[in-house]
Amino acid sequence: MTHTEPARGERTLRRPELRPLWHTVHSRLSSGRPVTRVRLGPLDEAQREALADLLGLDRLPDPHPSVSLARLEEAVTELSGSSVRETVTELVGPLDDRATERRRKEDERAELWAWLDGHATVRAQPALAGWSASCRATGLVGGSPELTRNLLADALTVLAELPAQAEPLPVFAARVLKGDSHALDDGSRLSTLVLRALATLHDTAAPESAADRRALWTRAGVADDDLSATVLVGGLRPAGEGPLARVARVCTEAGQAASLTLAQLRAPGEFTLVSDPAPVVHAVENPSILALAVRRFGRDCPPLVCTSGWPNSAAIHLLRLLADQGAILHYHGDFDGEGIRIAAYLLDKTSARPWRMTAVDYRAAAARTSHGPKPGRLTDAPWDPELTRAMAEHGTAVVEELVADILLADLAEAIE
């Protein structure tokens, strides 16, 4: 077999002493940026002699020479007929384009964070914007936009399913995360991410102890039991002989509120709302409003649900059940930072509409009280962007009890 010997010029280019030159040129050309000169070194005497021979210098270059790429191009072309790019590709390997790669990665990161900020769950609950910002500050998982997006997508899936149905954490995880019962195990990256989101929603510090983490999960309806998760309701007269309908009717006929358990709501039996046009059900944040309504209207109290602060799994389950029966839901809560976050959460989880929860309503209510507590941390109200601006400008919270007379007047009209 005949072996073709490389030409003299090619042998010159392949001298071992020139390897530092070719590797440096390869690295610079792979940057994707314009290159006019490359700096080498430190070069030993043999390497300096080889560089001088290549460039036709009459003296040895410095140990740290700066080589003109144009001069190198002339020398390489004269020796081999090839370009510098062709030479380093053959001697070192294919050139990269790191600048293009950097731009691609920057675009991927920008697309990822835009996707997160624009996600329906984040937009529906503006308090999660702080969580979104913290995710961006933490950076990519393993430097990968794809891995990060998959993790965030799982976290958003979990958040969309909360409050849970009073399930143990592994059961909940298996139900919402494709059968993976360990996906939310304590200390996992996904569990930590979801708990940070819940802490942001509830305006609390990120949980540091196992007890803190259990408390947040419980608040989100995970590991609740069917009996301890309850919701207060008044004036509900459903038709049907199921246990839920019978309990609600008995309490309404007696002029009393009912405390319904999640167990009753999950197995209601025969339960039907009979009304034409569609029944309207009001919901409030504070039990005192429900108590005032029951006291004033007695057995004639219109349907009224109380979330008792952040709605638990029983409250969300009831409101969804009523909506499935054709009810139109209206919600009112406190005019403070927490109240706005609760309202955004409830409006996201159910079909409820705001009830006297606009900037106009707030200003009218704030005008009735000269002094009040500060509203606390404010986040946007998705249903009225002007609302939190008005609250920040006025600097006063208005709790629901201060507008109880207005709410009761609306309920009185619903009776007529």
Tab-separated table of C-alpha atoms in Angstrom:
chain	number	residue	atom	x	y	z
A	1	MET	CA	0.000	0.000	0.000
A	2	THR	CA	1.426	3.409	-0.973
A	3	HIS	CA	1.479	6.237	1.576
A	4	THR	CA	1.533	9.792	0.200
A	5	GLU	CA	4.041	11.954	2.024
A	6	PRO	CA	2.742	15.406	3.002
A	7	ALA	CA	4.174	18.284	1.008
A	8	ARG	CA	6.953	20.344	2.543
A	9	GLY	CA	4.582	23.204	3.362
A	10	GLU	CA	2.157	20.871	5.129
A	11	ARG	CA	5.018	19.331	7.101
A	12	THR	CA	5.937	22.805	8.243
A	13	LEU	CA	2.402	23.519	9.401
A	14	ARG	CA	2.300	20.208	11.286
A	15	ARG	CA	5.457	20.869	13.330
A	16	PRO	CA	4.767	20.019	16.974
A	17	GLU	CA	6.260	23.366	18.010
A	18	LEU	CA	3.382	25.148	16.229
A	19	ARG	CA	0.614	23.376	18.163
A	20	PRO	CA	0.208	26.271	20.661
A	21	LEU	CA	-0.342	28.604	17.706
A	22	TRP	CA	-3.027	26.468	16.073
A	23	HIS	CA	-4.878	25.771	19.313
A	24	THR	CA	-4.913	29.465	20.219
A	25	VAL	CA	-6.100	30.481	16.748
A	26	HIS	CA	-8.775	27.742	16.846
A	27	SER	CA	-10.065	29.025	20.199
A	28	ARG	CA	-10.181	32.651	19.033
A	29	LEU	CA	-11.897	31.844	15.734
A	30	SER	CA	-14.423	29.691	17.630
A	31	SER	CA	-15.466	32.725	19.678
A	32	GLY	CA	-17.663	33.891	16.807
A	33	ARG	CA	-16.225	37.391	17.138
A	34	PRO	CA	-13.963	39.286	14.692
A	35	VAL	CA	-10.295	38.333	15.129
A	36	THR	CA	-7.370	40.391	13.819
A	37	ARG	CA	-4.567	39.309	16.160
A	38	VAL	CA	-3.876	36.439	18.538
A	39	ARG	CA	-1.588	36.552	21.546
A	40	LEU	CA	0.473	33.465	22.346
A	41	GLY	CA	2.695	32.326	25.118
A	42	PRO	CA	4.680	31.748	26.942
A	43	LEU	CA	6.580	30.062	24.097
A	44	ASP	CA	9.831	28.212	24.601
A	45	GLU	CA	12.789	28.793	22.272
A	46	ALA	CA	11.897	25.937	19.887
A	47	GLN	CA	8.351	27.227	19.557
A	48	ARG	CA	9.601	30.769	18.917
A	49	GLU	CA	11.966	29.461	16.212
A	50	ALA	CA	9.110	27.539	14.530
A	51	LEU	CA	6.910	30.653	14.561
A	52	ALA	CA	9.747	32.766	13.119
A	53	ASP	CA	10.270	30.205	10.315
A	54	LEU	CA	6.538	30.147	9.546
A	55	LEU	CA	6.180	33.926	9.374
A	56	GLY	CA	9.582	34.526	7.722
A	57	LEU	CA	10.866	36.684	10.604
A	58	ASP	CA	14.542	37.695	10.729
A	59	ARG	CA	14.647	37.378	14.512
A	60	LEU	CA	12.952	35.355	17.226
A	61	PRO	CA	9.616	36.769	18.448
A	62	ASP	CA	8.967	37.541	22.107
A	63	PRO	CA	7.904	34.680	24.423
A	64	HIS	CA	4.413	36.310	24.381
A	65	PRO	CA	4.076	37.397	20.760
A	66	SER	CA	1.023	39.038	19.205
A	67	VAL	CA	0.496	37.523	15.772
A	68	SER	CA	-1.366	39.310	12.990
A	69	LEU	CA	-4.011	37.017	11.528
A	70	ALA	CA	-3.530	38.665	8.107
A	71	ARG	CA	0.227	37.882	8.208
A	72	LEU	CA	-0.515	34.328	9.314
A	73	GLU	CA	-3.037	33.952	6.478
A	74	GLU	CA	-0.390	34.964	3.929
A	75	ALA	CA	2.130	32.493	5.300
A	76	VAL	CA	-0.306	29.579	5.465
A	77	THR	CA	-1.665	30.205	1.978
A	78	GLU	CA	1.849	30.424	0.560
A	79	LEU	CA	2.889	27.136	2.201
A	80	SER	CA	-0.225	25.007	1.608
A	81	GLY	CA	-2.727	26.870	-0.518
A	82	SER	CA	-5.213	26.567	2.344
A	83	SER	CA	-6.711	29.246	4.559
A	84	VAL	CA	-6.043	29.582	8.264
A	85	ARG	CA	-9.591	28.374	8.990
A	86	GLU	CA	-9.104	25.288	6.835
A	87	THR	CA	-5.747	24.606	8.467
A	88	VAL	CA	-6.899	24.810	12.075
A	89	THR	CA	-9.993	22.775	11.228
A	90	GLU	CA	-7.789	20.021	9.840
A	91	LEU	CA	-5.151	20.175	12.591
A	92	VAL	CA	-7.354	20.820	15.658
A	93	GLY	CA	-10.955	20.090	14.718
A	94	PRO	CA	-14.182	21.793	13.584
A	95	LEU	CA	-14.558	25.411	14.626
A	96	ASP	CA	-17.245	26.342	17.121
A	97	ASP	CA	-19.287	29.548	17.199
A	98	ARG	CA	-19.438	30.398	20.872
A	99	ALA	CA	-20.994	33.826	20.311
A	100	THR	CA	-23.921	32.290	18.440
A	101	GLU	CA	-24.198	29.620	21.096
A	102	ARG	CA	-24.243	32.254	23.830
A	103	ARG	CA	-26.966	34.183	22.017
A	104	ARG	CA	-28.968	30.994	21.581
A	105	LYS	CA	-28.717	30.220	25.287
A	106	GLU	CA	-29.621	33.798	26.208
A	107	ASP	CA	-32.670	33.575	23.950
A	108	GLU	CA	-33.658	30.263	25.553
A	109	ARG	CA	-33.369	31.772	29.032
A	110	ALA	CA	-35.351	34.860	28.037
A	111	GLU	CA	-38.054	32.666	26.500
A	112	LEU	CA	-38.188	30.525	29.650
A	113	TRP	CA	-38.678	33.453	32.028
A	114	ALA	CA	-41.210	35.097	29.708
A	115	TRP	CA	-43.139	31.816	29.663
A	116	LEU	CA	-43.111	31.668	33.458
A	117	ASP	CA	-44.187	35.289	33.923
A	118	GLY	CA	-46.970	34.843	31.376
A	119	HIS	CA	-48.235	31.503	32.678
A	120	ALA	CA	-51.964	31.496	33.445
A	121	THR	CA	-51.417	30.484	37.086
A	122	VAL	CA	-48.907	33.292	37.703
A	123	ARG	CA	-51.025	35.893	35.911
A	124	ALA	CA	-54.172	34.842	37.781
A	125	GLN	CA	-52.414	35.194	41.141
A	126	PRO	CA	-50.096	38.216	40.882
A	127	ALA	CA	-48.599	37.449	44.286
A	128	LEU	CA	-46.719	34.672	42.489
A	129	ALA	CA	-44.758	37.299	40.567
A	130	GLY	CA	-42.395	37.457	43.540
A	131	TRP	CA	-41.931	33.705	43.359
A	132	SER	CA	-41.318	33.946	39.618
A	133	ALA	CA	-38.637	36.576	40.232
A	134	SER	CA	-36.964	34.385	42.860
A	135	CYS	CA	-36.905	31.474	40.390
A	136	ARG	CA	-35.150	33.704	37.867
A	137	ALA	CA	-32.653	34.851	40.500
A	138	THR	CA	-31.909	31.250	41.478
A	139	GLY	CA	-31.025	30.457	37.887
A	140	LEU	CA	-31.237	27.370	35.722
A	141	VAL	CA	-31.342	23.821	37.017
A	142	GLY	CA	-28.105	22.212	35.907
A	143	GLY	CA	-27.616	25.110	33.509
A	144	SER	CA	-30.437	23.730	31.357
A	145	PRO	CA	-33.507	25.766	30.279
A	146	GLU	CA	-35.282	22.504	29.395
A	147	LEU	CA	-34.755	20.919	32.826
A	148	THR	CA	-35.758	24.182	34.495
A	149	ARG	CA	-38.910	24.491	32.425
A	150	ASN	CA	-39.931	20.903	33.197
A	151	LEU	CA	-39.458	21.519	36.924
A	152	LEU	CA	-41.404	24.787	36.832
A	153	ALA	CA	-44.171	23.168	34.780
A	154	ASP	CA	-44.555	20.488	37.450
A	155	ALA	CA	-44.634	23.144	40.183
A	156	LEU	CA	-47.315	25.099	38.322
A	157	THR	CA	-49.322	21.894	37.835
A	158	VAL	CA	-49.234	21.342	41.592
A	159	LEU	CA	-50.201	24.949	42.360
A	160	ALA	CA	-53.137	24.748	39.942
A	161	GLU	CA	-54.452	21.672	41.788
A	162	LEU	CA	-54.366	23.301	45.222
A	163	PRO	CA	-56.132	23.264	47.570
A	164	ALA	CA	-55.954	19.499	47.519
A	165	GLN	CA	-58.744	17.078	48.350
A	166	ALA	CA	-57.605	16.292	51.881
A	167	GLU	CA	-55.115	13.725	50.644
A	168	PRO	CA	-51.810	12.541	52.078
A	169	LEU	CA	-48.903	14.130	50.238
A	170	PRO	CA	-47.832	10.945	48.341
A	171	VAL	CA	-51.421	10.350	47.182
A	172	PHE	CA	-51.757	13.946	46.016
A	173	ALA	CA	-48.397	13.769	44.212
A	174	ALA	CA	-49.339	10.551	42.447
A	175	ARG	CA	-52.669	12.038	41.323
A	176	VAL	CA	-51.324	15.250	39.815
A	177	LEU	CA	-47.815	14.221	38.725
A	178	LYS	CA	-48.327	11.182	36.510
A	179	GLY	CA	-48.277	8.594	39.246
A	180	ASP	CA	-45.030	9.713	40.916
A	181	SER	CA	-45.886	9.429	44.604
A	182	HIS	CA	-42.394	10.574	45.643
A	183	ALA	CA	-42.258	13.711	43.493
A	184	LEU	CA	-43.110	15.962	46.455
A	185	ASP	CA	-41.085	14.149	49.102
A	186	ASP	CA	-39.681	16.447	51.760
A	187	GLY	CA	-36.432	18.025	50.591
A	188	SER	CA	-36.971	17.362	46.889
A	189	ARG	CA	-36.293	20.208	44.493
A	190	LEU	CA	-39.954	20.276	43.369
A	191	SER	CA	-41.312	20.241	46.915
A	192	THR	CA	-39.028	23.122	47.884
A	193	LEU	CA	-40.125	25.102	44.833
A	194	VAL	CA	-43.850	24.620	45.538
A	195	LEU	CA	-43.465	25.489	49.226
A	196	ARG	CA	-41.630	28.698	48.286
A	197	ALA	CA	-44.589	29.594	46.078
A	198	LEU	CA	-47.063	28.892	48.885
A	199	ALA	CA	-45.011	30.987	51.304
A	200	THR	CA	-45.059	33.844	48.790
A	201	LEU	CA	-48.821	33.534	48.357
A	202	HIS	CA	-49.427	33.590	52.097
A	203	ASP	CA	-46.804	36.299	52.676
A	204	THR	CA	-44.841	34.180	55.119
A	205	ALA	CA	-41.168	33.303	55.367
A	206	ALA	CA	-39.984	30.267	53.450
A	207	PRO	CA	-40.379	27.215	55.721
A	208	GLU	CA	-37.193	26.161	57.455
A	209	SER	CA	-38.325	23.271	59.646
A	210	ALA	CA	-40.292	20.104	58.969
A	211	ALA	CA	-43.099	21.507	61.123
A	212	ASP	CA	-43.234	24.690	59.007
A	213	ARG	CA	-43.392	22.650	55.826
A	214	ARG	CA	-46.200	20.446	57.171
A	215	ALA	CA	-48.142	23.558	58.211
A	216	LEU	CA	-47.933	25.005	54.691
A	217	TRP	CA	-49.019	21.739	53.092
A	218	THR	CA	-51.920	21.475	55.528
A	219	ARG	CA	-52.961	25.028	54.723
A	220	ALA	CA	-53.032	24.002	51.063
A	221	GLY	CA	-55.364	21.099	51.758
A	222	VAL	CA	-52.735	18.377	51.718
A	223	ALA	CA	-53.008	15.884	54.587
A	224	ASP	CA	-56.212	17.502	55.821
A	225	ASP	CA	-58.759	14.964	56.942
A	226	ASP	CA	-62.330	14.924	55.679
A	227	LEU	CA	-63.733	16.149	58.978
A	228	SER	CA	-61.389	18.942	60.062
A	229	ALA	CA	-61.697	20.774	56.714
A	230	THR	CA	-65.019	22.649	57.004
A	231	VAL	CA	-66.817	25.578	55.429
A	232	LEU	CA	-69.552	27.820	56.842
A	233	VAL	CA	-72.704	28.423	54.810
A	234	GLY	CA	-76.061	30.055	55.407
A	235	GLY	CA	-79.331	30.302	53.490
A	236	LEU	CA	-78.699	27.274	51.292
A	237	ARG	CA	-81.865	25.334	50.314
A	238	PRO	CA	-80.875	22.628	47.847
A	239	ALA	CA	-83.387	20.062	46.689
A	240	GLY	CA	-82.728	16.374	47.158
A	241	GLU	CA	-82.592	13.813	49.915
A	242	GLY	CA	-78.824	13.447	50.018
A	243	PRO	CA	-77.144	14.100	53.376
A	244	LEU	CA	-75.616	17.410	52.268
A	245	ALA	CA	-78.912	18.822	50.986
A	246	ARG	CA	-80.770	17.732	54.111
A	247	VAL	CA	-78.205	19.232	56.519
A	248	ALA	CA	-78.167	22.534	54.617
A	249	ARG	CA	-81.980	22.763	54.508
A	250	VAL	CA	-82.447	21.924	58.177
A	251	CYS	CA	-80.026	24.638	59.265
A	252	THR	CA	-81.511	27.207	56.873
A	253	GLU	CA	-85.077	26.483	58.048
A	254	ALA	CA	-83.879	26.944	61.629
A	255	GLY	CA	-82.340	30.304	60.743
A	256	GLN	CA	-78.839	29.021	61.448
A	257	ALA	CA	-75.561	28.657	59.598
A	258	ALA	CA	-74.211	25.199	58.813
A	259	SER	CA	-70.651	23.969	59.112
A	260	LEU	CA	-70.211	21.504	56.267
A	261	THR	CA	-67.363	19.029	56.282
A	262	LEU	CA	-65.300	18.055	53.297
A	263	ALA	CA	-66.571	14.505	53.791
A	264	GLN	CA	-70.148	15.697	53.268
A	265	LEU	CA	-69.158	17.740	50.227
A	266	ARG	CA	-67.288	14.877	48.597
A	267	ALA	CA	-70.246	12.523	48.981
A	268	PRO	CA	-73.262	14.854	48.779
A	269	GLY	CA	-75.769	12.357	47.444
A	270	GLU	CA	-78.809	13.891	45.775
A	271	PHE	CA	-78.172	17.635	45.680
A	272	THR	CA	-79.799	20.139	43.306
A	273	LEU	CA	-80.162	23.904	43.255
A	274	VAL	CA	-83.627	24.822	42.021
A	275	SER	CA	-83.967	28.365	40.737
A	276	ASP	CA	-84.910	30.220	37.583
A	277	PRO	CA	-83.081	32.366	36.709
A	278	ALA	CA	-79.793	30.874	37.879
A	279	PRO	CA	-79.287	31.233	41.634
A	280	VAL	CA	-76.802	33.799	42.932
A	281	VAL	CA	-74.545	32.714	45.791
A	282	HIS	CA	-72.491	35.327	47.630
A	283	ALA	CA	-69.258	34.492	49.412
A	284	VAL	CA	-67.370	36.470	52.048
A	285	GLU	CA	-64.020	36.200	53.764
A	286	ASN	CA	-64.998	36.754	57.399
A	287	PRO	CA	-67.370	34.705	59.614
A	288	SER	CA	-68.656	37.893	61.262
A	289	ILE	CA	-70.381	38.882	57.989
A	290	LEU	CA	-72.133	35.520	57.813
A	291	ALA	CA	-73.148	35.844	61.471
A	292	LEU	CA	-74.634	39.299	60.850
A	293	ALA	CA	-76.521	38.038	57.797
A	294	VAL	CA	-78.016	35.048	59.617
A	295	ARG	CA	-78.972	37.256	62.564
A	296	ARG	CA	-80.663	39.822	60.333
A	297	PHE	CA	-82.418	37.565	57.812
A	298	GLY	CA	-82.932	34.386	59.822
A	299	ARG	CA	-84.485	31.608	57.746
A	300	ASP	CA	-84.806	34.049	54.813
A	301	CYS	CA	-81.043	34.518	54.518
A	302	PRO	CA	-79.940	34.306	50.886
A	303	PRO	CA	-77.250	31.740	50.026
A	304	LEU	CA	-73.993	32.907	51.623
A	305	VAL	CA	-70.669	31.067	51.913
A	306	CYS	CA	-67.804	32.074	54.222
A	307	THR	CA	-64.212	31.113	53.423
A	308	SER	CA	-62.933	32.076	56.908
A	309	GLY	CA	-59.789	33.646	55.455
A	310	TRP	CA	-57.830	31.605	52.937
A	311	PRO	CA	-60.298	29.141	51.364
A	312	ASN	CA	-59.528	25.570	52.299
A	313	SER	CA	-60.361	22.457	50.318
A	314	ALA	CA	-63.912	22.383	51.731
A	315	ALA	CA	-64.656	25.981	50.690
A	316	ILE	CA	-63.325	25.506	47.167
A	317	HIS	CA	-65.153	22.190	46.831
A	318	LEU	CA	-68.471	23.767	47.889
A	319	LEU	CA	-68.134	26.739	45.547
A	320	ARG	CA	-67.300	24.473	42.634
A	321	LEU	CA	-70.234	22.219	43.513
A	322	LEU	CA	-72.593	25.201	43.548
A	323	ALA	CA	-71.189	26.467	40.237
A	324	ASP	CA	-71.699	23.027	38.706
A	325	GLN	CA	-75.354	23.360	39.756
A	326	GLY	CA	-75.620	26.598	37.801
A	327	ALA	CA	-75.026	29.091	40.614
A	328	ILE	CA	-73.513	32.492	39.862
A	329	LEU	CA	-70.836	33.193	42.481
A	330	HIS	CA	-69.936	36.631	43.857
A	331	TYR	CA	-67.053	37.156	46.308
A	332	HIS	CA	-66.092	39.951	48.705
A	333	GLY	CA	-63.139	40.135	51.085
A	334	ASP	CA	-60.957	42.527	53.052
A	335	PHE	CA	-59.315	45.486	51.336
A	336	ASP	CA	-55.759	44.723	52.433
A	337	GLY	CA	-52.792	42.937	50.903
A	338	GLU	CA	-53.831	39.555	52.251
A	339	GLY	CA	-57.439	40.088	51.226
A	340	ILE	CA	-56.443	40.896	47.647
A	341	ARG	CA	-54.304	37.754	47.461
A	342	ILE	CA	-57.137	35.648	48.883
A	343	ALA	CA	-59.559	37.110	46.343
A	344	ALA	CA	-57.167	36.471	43.446
A	345	TYR	CA	-56.693	32.896	44.649
A	346	LEU	CA	-60.415	32.208	44.974
A	347	LEU	CA	-61.282	33.825	41.637
A	348	ASP	CA	-58.601	31.666	40.017
A	349	LYS	CA	-59.809	28.442	41.618
A	350	THR	CA	-63.541	28.969	41.054
A	351	SER	CA	-65.872	30.805	38.680
A	352	ALA	CA	-66.594	33.513	41.276
A	353	ARG	CA	-66.782	37.171	40.266
A	354	PRO	CA	-65.696	40.146	42.408
A	355	TRP	CA	-68.439	41.662	44.551
A	356	ARG	CA	-67.869	45.331	45.468
A	357	MET	CA	-64.112	44.810	45.137
A	358	THR	CA	-63.135	47.610	42.717
A	359	ALA	CA	-61.022	50.723	43.236
A	360	VAL	CA	-64.249	52.755	43.314
A	361	ASP	CA	-65.611	50.541	46.084
A	362	TYR	CA	-62.366	50.824	48.032
A	363	ARG	CA	-62.205	54.606	47.820
A	364	ALA	CA	-65.814	54.892	48.979
A	365	ALA	CA	-65.120	52.536	51.887
A	366	ALA	CA	-61.844	54.243	52.821
A	367	ALA	CA	-63.616	57.615	52.916
A	368	ARG	CA	-65.792	56.274	55.724
A	369	THR	CA	-62.847	55.710	58.072
A	370	SER	CA	-60.248	58.362	58.874
A	371	HIS	CA	-57.720	55.956	60.360
A	372	GLY	CA	-56.992	52.324	59.789
A	373	PRO	CA	-54.180	49.791	59.734
A	374	LYS	CA	-51.691	49.741	56.905
A	375	PRO	CA	-52.719	47.474	54.017
A	376	GLY	CA	-49.497	45.436	54.166
A	377	ARG	CA	-47.706	44.004	51.138
A	378	LEU	CA	-49.758	44.787	48.057
A	379	THR	CA	-49.944	42.740	44.876
A	380	ASP	CA	-51.973	43.409	41.767
A	381	ALA	CA	-55.696	42.650	41.624
A	382	PRO	CA	-56.230	40.907	38.265
A	383	TRP	CA	-59.860	42.029	38.061
A	384	ASP	CA	-59.040	45.754	38.580
A	385	PRO	CA	-55.469	47.015	38.082
A	386	GLU	CA	-56.441	50.346	39.641
A	387	LEU	CA	-57.416	48.780	42.983
A	388	THR	CA	-53.984	48.224	44.514
A	389	ARG	CA	-52.788	51.591	43.199
A	390	ALA	CA	-55.666	53.221	45.073
A	391	MET	CA	-54.824	51.234	48.221
A	392	ALA	CA	-51.157	52.211	48.019
A	393	GLU	CA	-52.123	55.849	47.518
A	394	HIS	CA	-54.538	55.920	50.461
A	395	GLY	CA	-52.356	53.669	52.658
A	396	THR	CA	-55.252	52.263	54.683
A	397	ALA	CA	-56.767	48.805	54.933
A	398	VAL	CA	-60.555	48.457	55.026
A	399	VAL	CA	-61.698	45.250	56.656
A	400	GLU	CA	-64.925	43.629	55.550
A	401	GLU	CA	-66.759	44.433	58.775
A	402	LEU	CA	-66.538	48.171	58.012
A	403	VAL	CA	-68.713	47.723	54.922
A	404	ALA	CA	-71.020	45.108	56.412
A	405	ASP	CA	-74.042	47.416	56.064
A	406	ILE	CA	-73.453	47.748	52.306
A	407	LEU	CA	-73.035	44.001	51.877
A	408	LEU	CA	-76.165	43.278	53.896
A	409	ALA	CA	-78.092	45.794	51.783
A	410	ASP	CA	-77.053	43.869	48.665
A	411	LEU	CA	-78.189	40.625	50.283
A	412	ALA	CA	-81.521	42.215	51.216
A	413	GLU	CA	-82.071	43.117	47.571
A	414	ALA	CA	-81.359	39.529	46.626
A	415	ILE	CA	-84.275	38.420	48.810
A	416	GLU	CA	-86.770	40.754	47.185
